[in-house]
Tab-separated table of N, CA and C and ligand atoms in Angstrom:
chain	number	residue	atom	x	y	z
S	1	MET	N	-12.694	5.440	-2.821
S	1	MET	CA	-13.501	4.431	-3.538
S	1	MET	C	-14.120	3.476	-2.524
S	2	SER	N	-15.367	3.114	-2.729
S	2	SER	CA	-16.032	2.272	-1.742
S	2	SER	C	-15.656	0.803	-1.915
S	3	CYS	N	-15.964	0.021	-0.860
S	3	CYS	CA	-15.538	-1.369	-0.855
S	3	CYS	C	-16.185	-2.194	-1.967
S	4	TRP	N	-17.461	-1.930	-2.254
S	4	TRP	CA	-18.084	-2.777	-3.290
S	4	TRP	C	-17.479	-2.501	-4.653
S	5	GLN	N	-17.054	-1.259	-4.877
S	5	GLN	CA	-16.355	-0.960	-6.139
S	5	GLN	C	-15.012	-1.679	-6.176
S	6	MET	N	-14.393	-1.726	-5.000
S	6	MET	CA	-13.109	-2.415	-4.875
S	6	MET	C	-13.226	-3.886	-5.249
S	7	ARG	N	-14.307	-4.502	-4.749
S	7	ARG	CA	-14.493	-5.941	-5.013
S	7	ARG	C	-14.556	-6.212	-6.514
S	8	LEU	N	-15.203	-5.314	-7.235
S	8	LEU	CA	-15.282	-5.471	-8.690
S	8	LEU	C	-13.894	-5.369	-9.303
S	9	LEU	N	-13.141	-4.382	-8.831
S	9	LEU	CA	-11.798	-4.188	-9.371
S	9	LEU	C	-10.898	-5.367	-9.038
S	10	ILE	N	-11.092	-5.926	-7.825
S	10	ILE	CA	-10.244	-7.041	-7.411
S	10	ILE	C	-10.426	-8.239	-8.345
S	11	SER	N	-11.667	-8.503	-8.729
S	11	SER	CA	-11.861	-9.655	-9.617
S	11	SER	C	-11.250	-9.393	-10.997
S	12	GLU	N	-11.248	-8.130	-11.411
S	12	GLU	CA	-10.639	-7.807	-12.705
S	12	GLU	C	-9.112	-7.703	-12.611
S	13	TYR	N	-8.649	-7.410	-11.428
S	13	TYR	CA	-7.210	-7.289	-11.183
S	13	TYR	C	-6.475	-8.523	-11.695
S	14	PHE	N	-7.042	-9.680	-11.403
S	14	PHE	CA	-6.362	-10.919	-11.760
S	14	PHE	C	-6.618	-11.339	-13.206
S	15	ASP	N	-7.530	-10.647	-13.853
S	15	ASP	CA	-7.712	-10.870	-15.289
S	15	ASP	C	-6.842	-9.926	-16.104
S	16	ASP	N	-6.042	-9.138	-15.416
S	16	ASP	CA	-5.185	-8.149	-16.086
S	16	ASP	C	-5.985	-7.165	-16.921
S	17	GLU	N	-7.129	-6.746	-16.378
S	17	GLU	CA	-7.981	-5.842	-17.132
S	17	GLU	C	-7.969	-4.422	-16.596
S	18	LEU	N	-7.100	-4.182	-15.618
S	18	LEU	CA	-7.098	-2.869	-14.990
S	18	LEU	C	-6.006	-1.971	-15.556
S	19	SER	N	-6.294	-0.681	-15.546
S	19	SER	CA	-5.263	0.290	-15.883
S	19	SER	C	-4.300	0.402	-14.698
S	20	ASP	N	-3.142	1.006	-14.918
S	20	ASP	CA	-2.171	1.176	-13.841
S	20	ASP	C	-2.790	1.909	-12.658
S	21	GLU	N	-3.619	2.911	-12.996
S	21	GLU	CA	-4.264	3.716	-11.963
S	21	GLU	C	-5.182	2.858	-11.096
S	22	GLU	N	-5.959	1.994	-11.754
S	22	GLU	CA	-6.901	1.145	-11.025
S	22	GLU	C	-6.164	0.112	-10.165
S	23	ARG	N	-5.090	-0.429	-10.714
S	23	ARG	CA	-4.290	-1.378	-9.945
S	23	ARG	C	-3.764	-0.709	-8.679
S	24	GLN	N	-3.300	0.511	-8.860
S	24	GLN	CA	-2.767	1.249	-7.727
S	24	GLN	C	-3.846	1.511	-6.687
S	25	ALA	N	-5.056	1.826	-7.174
S	25	ALA	CA	-6.175	2.083	-6.259
S	25	ALA	C	-6.470	0.829	-5.441
S	26	VAL	N	-6.458	-0.334	-6.101
S	26	VAL	CA	-6.695	-1.590	-5.398
S	26	VAL	C	-5.598	-1.818	-4.367
S	27	GLU	N	-4.359	-1.670	-4.806
S	27	GLU	CA	-3.233	-1.967	-3.919
S	27	GLU	C	-3.198	-1.045	-2.703
S	28	SER	N	-3.542	0.227	-2.909
S	28	SER	CA	-3.502	1.116	-1.745
S	28	SER	C	-4.729	0.924	-0.856
S	29	HIS	N	-5.827	0.433	-1.418
S	29	HIS	CA	-7.017	0.184	-0.598
S	29	HIS	C	-6.844	-1.051	0.287
S	30	ILE	N	-6.314	-2.119	-0.261
S	30	ILE	CA	-6.242	-3.363	0.515
S	30	ILE	C	-5.247	-3.273	1.660
S	31	VAL	N	-4.311	-2.323	1.558
S	31	VAL	CA	-3.384	-2.122	2.671
S	31	VAL	C	-4.135	-1.590	3.892
S	32	LEU	N	-5.195	-0.815	3.623
S	32	LEU	CA	-5.914	-0.132	4.702
S	32	LEU	C	-7.190	-0.854	5.114
S	33	CYS	N	-7.680	-1.754	4.279
S	33	CYS	CA	-9.001	-2.325	4.498
S	33	CYS	C	-8.912	-3.847	4.650
S	34	GLY	N	-9.132	-4.323	5.876
S	34	GLY	CA	-9.013	-5.751	6.175
S	34	GLY	C	-9.891	-6.639	5.316
S	35	PRO	N	-11.212	-6.373	5.266
S	35	PRO	CA	-12.109	-7.247	4.492
S	35	PRO	C	-11.724	-7.330	3.014
S	36	CYS	N	-11.334	-6.204	2.429
S	36	CYS	CA	-10.949	-6.223	1.016
S	36	CYS	C	-9.630	-6.959	0.822
S	37	TYR	N	-8.743	-6.823	1.797
S	37	TYR	CA	-7.474	-7.549	1.725
S	37	TYR	C	-7.740	-9.051	1.717
S	38	LYS	N	-8.668	-9.473	2.579
S	38	LYS	CA	-9.026	-10.887	2.665
S	38	LYS	C	-9.581	-11.360	1.312
S	39	GLU	N	-10.456	-10.540	0.751
S	39	GLU	CA	-11.050	-10.835	-0.558
S	39	GLU	C	-9.943	-11.002	-1.608
S	40	PHE	N	-8.993	-10.091	-1.557
S	40	PHE	CA	-7.880	-10.086	-2.508
S	40	PHE	C	-7.066	-11.370	-2.391
S	41	VAL	N	-6.749	-11.740	-1.138
S	41	VAL	CA	-5.934	-12.937	-0.901
S	41	VAL	C	-6.676	-14.195	-1.361
S	42	GLU	N	-7.990	-14.239	-1.061
S	42	GLU	CA	-8.779	-15.403	-1.466
S	42	GLU	C	-8.869	-15.509	-2.989
S	43	MET	N	-9.059	-14.351	-3.618
S	43	MET	CA	-9.147	-14.324	-5.077
S	43	MET	C	-7.830	-14.787	-5.698
S	44	ARG	N	-6.735	-14.317	-5.104
S	44	ARG	CA	-5.417	-14.686	-5.636
S	44	ARG	C	-5.200	-16.199	-5.524
S	45	ALA	N	-5.628	-16.764	-4.387
S	45	ALA	CA	-5.480	-18.207	-4.186
S	45	ALA	C	-6.321	-18.975	-5.199
S	46	LEU	N	-7.548	-18.474	-5.406
S	46	LEU	CA	-8.472	-19.121	-6.339
S	46	LEU	C	-7.916	-19.091	-7.765
S	47	VAL	N	-7.428	-17.917	-8.157
S	47	VAL	CA	-6.898	-17.762	-9.507
S	47	VAL	C	-5.667	-18.659	-9.694
S	48	GLY	N	-4.843	-18.731	-8.658
S	48	GLY	CA	-3.660	-19.587	-8.719
S	48	GLY	C	-4.044	-21.047	-8.926
S	49	LYS	N	-5.076	-21.477	-8.187
S	49	LYS	CA	-5.553	-22.852	-8.293
S	49	LYS	C	-6.086	-23.130	-9.692
S	50	LEU	N	-6.883	-22.205	-10.195
S	50	LEU	CA	-7.465	-22.345	-11.528
S	50	LEU	C	-6.377	-22.455	-12.577
S	51	LYS	N	-5.384	-21.596	-12.462
S	51	LYS	CA	-4.315	-21.585	-13.463
S	51	LYS	C	-3.565	-22.903	-13.456
S	52	ARG	N	-3.320	-23.432	-12.250
S	52	ARG	CA	-2.627	-24.723	-12.159
S	52	ARG	C	-3.486	-25.827	-12.744
S	53	ALA	N	-4.797	-25.767	-12.474
S	53	ALA	CA	-5.698	-26.815	-12.953
S	53	ALA	C	-5.787	-26.809	-14.475
S	54	LEU	N	-5.737	-25.622	-15.052
S	54	LEU	CA	-5.925	-25.503	-16.501
S	54	LEU	C	-4.613	-25.586	-17.279
S	55	ALA	N	-3.504	-25.510	-16.575
S	55	ALA	CA	-2.206	-25.450	-17.256
S	55	ALA	C	-1.984	-26.574	-18.268
S	56	PRO	N	-2.383	-27.822	-17.950
S	56	PRO	CA	-2.140	-28.888	-18.938
S	56	PRO	C	-3.000	-28.730	-20.197
S	57	TYR	N	-4.043	-27.933	-20.110
S	57	TYR	CA	-4.951	-27.794	-21.243
S	57	TYR	C	-4.897	-26.391	-21.821
S	58	ARG	N	-3.722	-25.878	-22.014
S	58	ARG	CA	-3.617	-24.503	-22.499
S	58	ARG	C	-4.333	-24.332	-23.823
S	59	PHE	N	-5.194	-23.328	-23.852
S	59	PHE	CA	-5.891	-23.027	-25.088
S	59	PHE	C	-4.990	-22.243	-26.028
S	60	THR	N	-5.039	-22.566	-27.278
S	60	THR	CA	-4.405	-21.696	-28.256
S	60	THR	C	-5.375	-20.563	-28.541
S	61	ALA	N	-4.882	-19.509	-29.165
S	61	ALA	CA	-5.745	-18.367	-29.475
S	61	ALA	C	-6.907	-18.829	-30.352
S	62	GLN	N	-6.624	-19.768	-31.244
S	62	GLN	CA	-7.658	-20.259	-32.157
S	62	GLN	C	-8.749	-21.021	-31.414
S	63	ASP	N	-8.334	-21.888	-30.479
S	63	ASP	CA	-9.307	-22.617	-29.672
S	63	ASP	C	-10.218	-21.654	-28.949
S	64	LYS	N	-9.612	-20.605	-28.407
S	64	LYS	CA	-10.361	-19.635	-27.629
S	64	LYS	C	-11.417	-18.964	-28.504
S	65	GLU	N	-11.004	-18.607	-29.700
S	65	GLU	CA	-11.943	-17.932	-30.603
S	65	GLU	C	-13.097	-18.849	-30.977
S	66	ALA	N	-12.768	-20.103	-31.255
S	66	ALA	CA	-13.797	-21.069	-31.615
S	66	ALA	C	-14.773	-21.260	-30.463
S	67	LEU	N	-14.222	-21.323	-29.284
S	67	LEU	CA	-15.037	-21.500	-28.087
S	67	LEU	C	-15.956	-20.302	-27.879
S	68	LEU	N	-15.397	-19.110	-28.038
S	68	LEU	CA	-16.182	-17.887	-27.885
S	68	LEU	C	-17.314	-17.836	-28.907
S	69	GLU	N	-16.972	-18.211	-30.134
S	69	GLU	CA	-17.986	-18.191	-31.184
S	69	GLU	C	-19.131	-19.136	-30.850
S	70	ARG	N	-18.748	-20.327	-30.343
S	70	ARG	CA	-19.770	-21.304	-30.009
S	70	ARG	C	-20.661	-20.776	-28.887
S	71	LEU	N	-20.035	-20.167	-27.883
S	71	LEU	CA	-20.791	-19.634	-26.749
S	71	LEU	C	-21.736	-18.526	-27.198
S	72	GLN	N	-21.227	-17.665	-28.088
S	72	GLN	CA	-22.053	-16.566	-28.562
S	72	GLN	C	-23.199	-17.087	-29.400
S	73	GLY	N	-22.944	-18.134	-30.167
S	73	GLY	CA	-23.980	-18.736	-30.991
S	73	GLY	C	-25.113	-19.295	-30.144
S	74	GLU	N	-24.729	-19.885	-28.990
S	74	GLU	CA	-25.751	-20.437	-28.113
S	74	GLU	C	-26.576	-19.350	-27.456
S	75	GLY	N	-25.938	-18.201	-27.276
S	75	GLY	CA	-26.611	-17.106	-26.587
S	75	GLY	C	-27.733	-16.485	-27.405
S	76	SER	N	-27.630	-16.564	-28.732
S	76	SER	CA	-28.628	-15.848	-29.542
S	76	SER	C	-29.746	-16.753	-30.016
Z	101	ZN	ZN1	-12.523	-2.179	1.452
């Protein structure tokens, strides 16, 4: 798998949107590829920071749905 495909998977990796196979592909690629490993580490740090920043404002499932609806409404 090429590096640019990896970068896409890496961003989804932390959203928990990957299948086991894709996660494995990411994990085995970053062991061998310095630039992608760096990307992975930076993404992990960023996601960690975001999660800490948002932790006091945890959305309930209902809030999330309302927010999504509002966003979709603005889009059309
Ligand atoms: Zn790579």
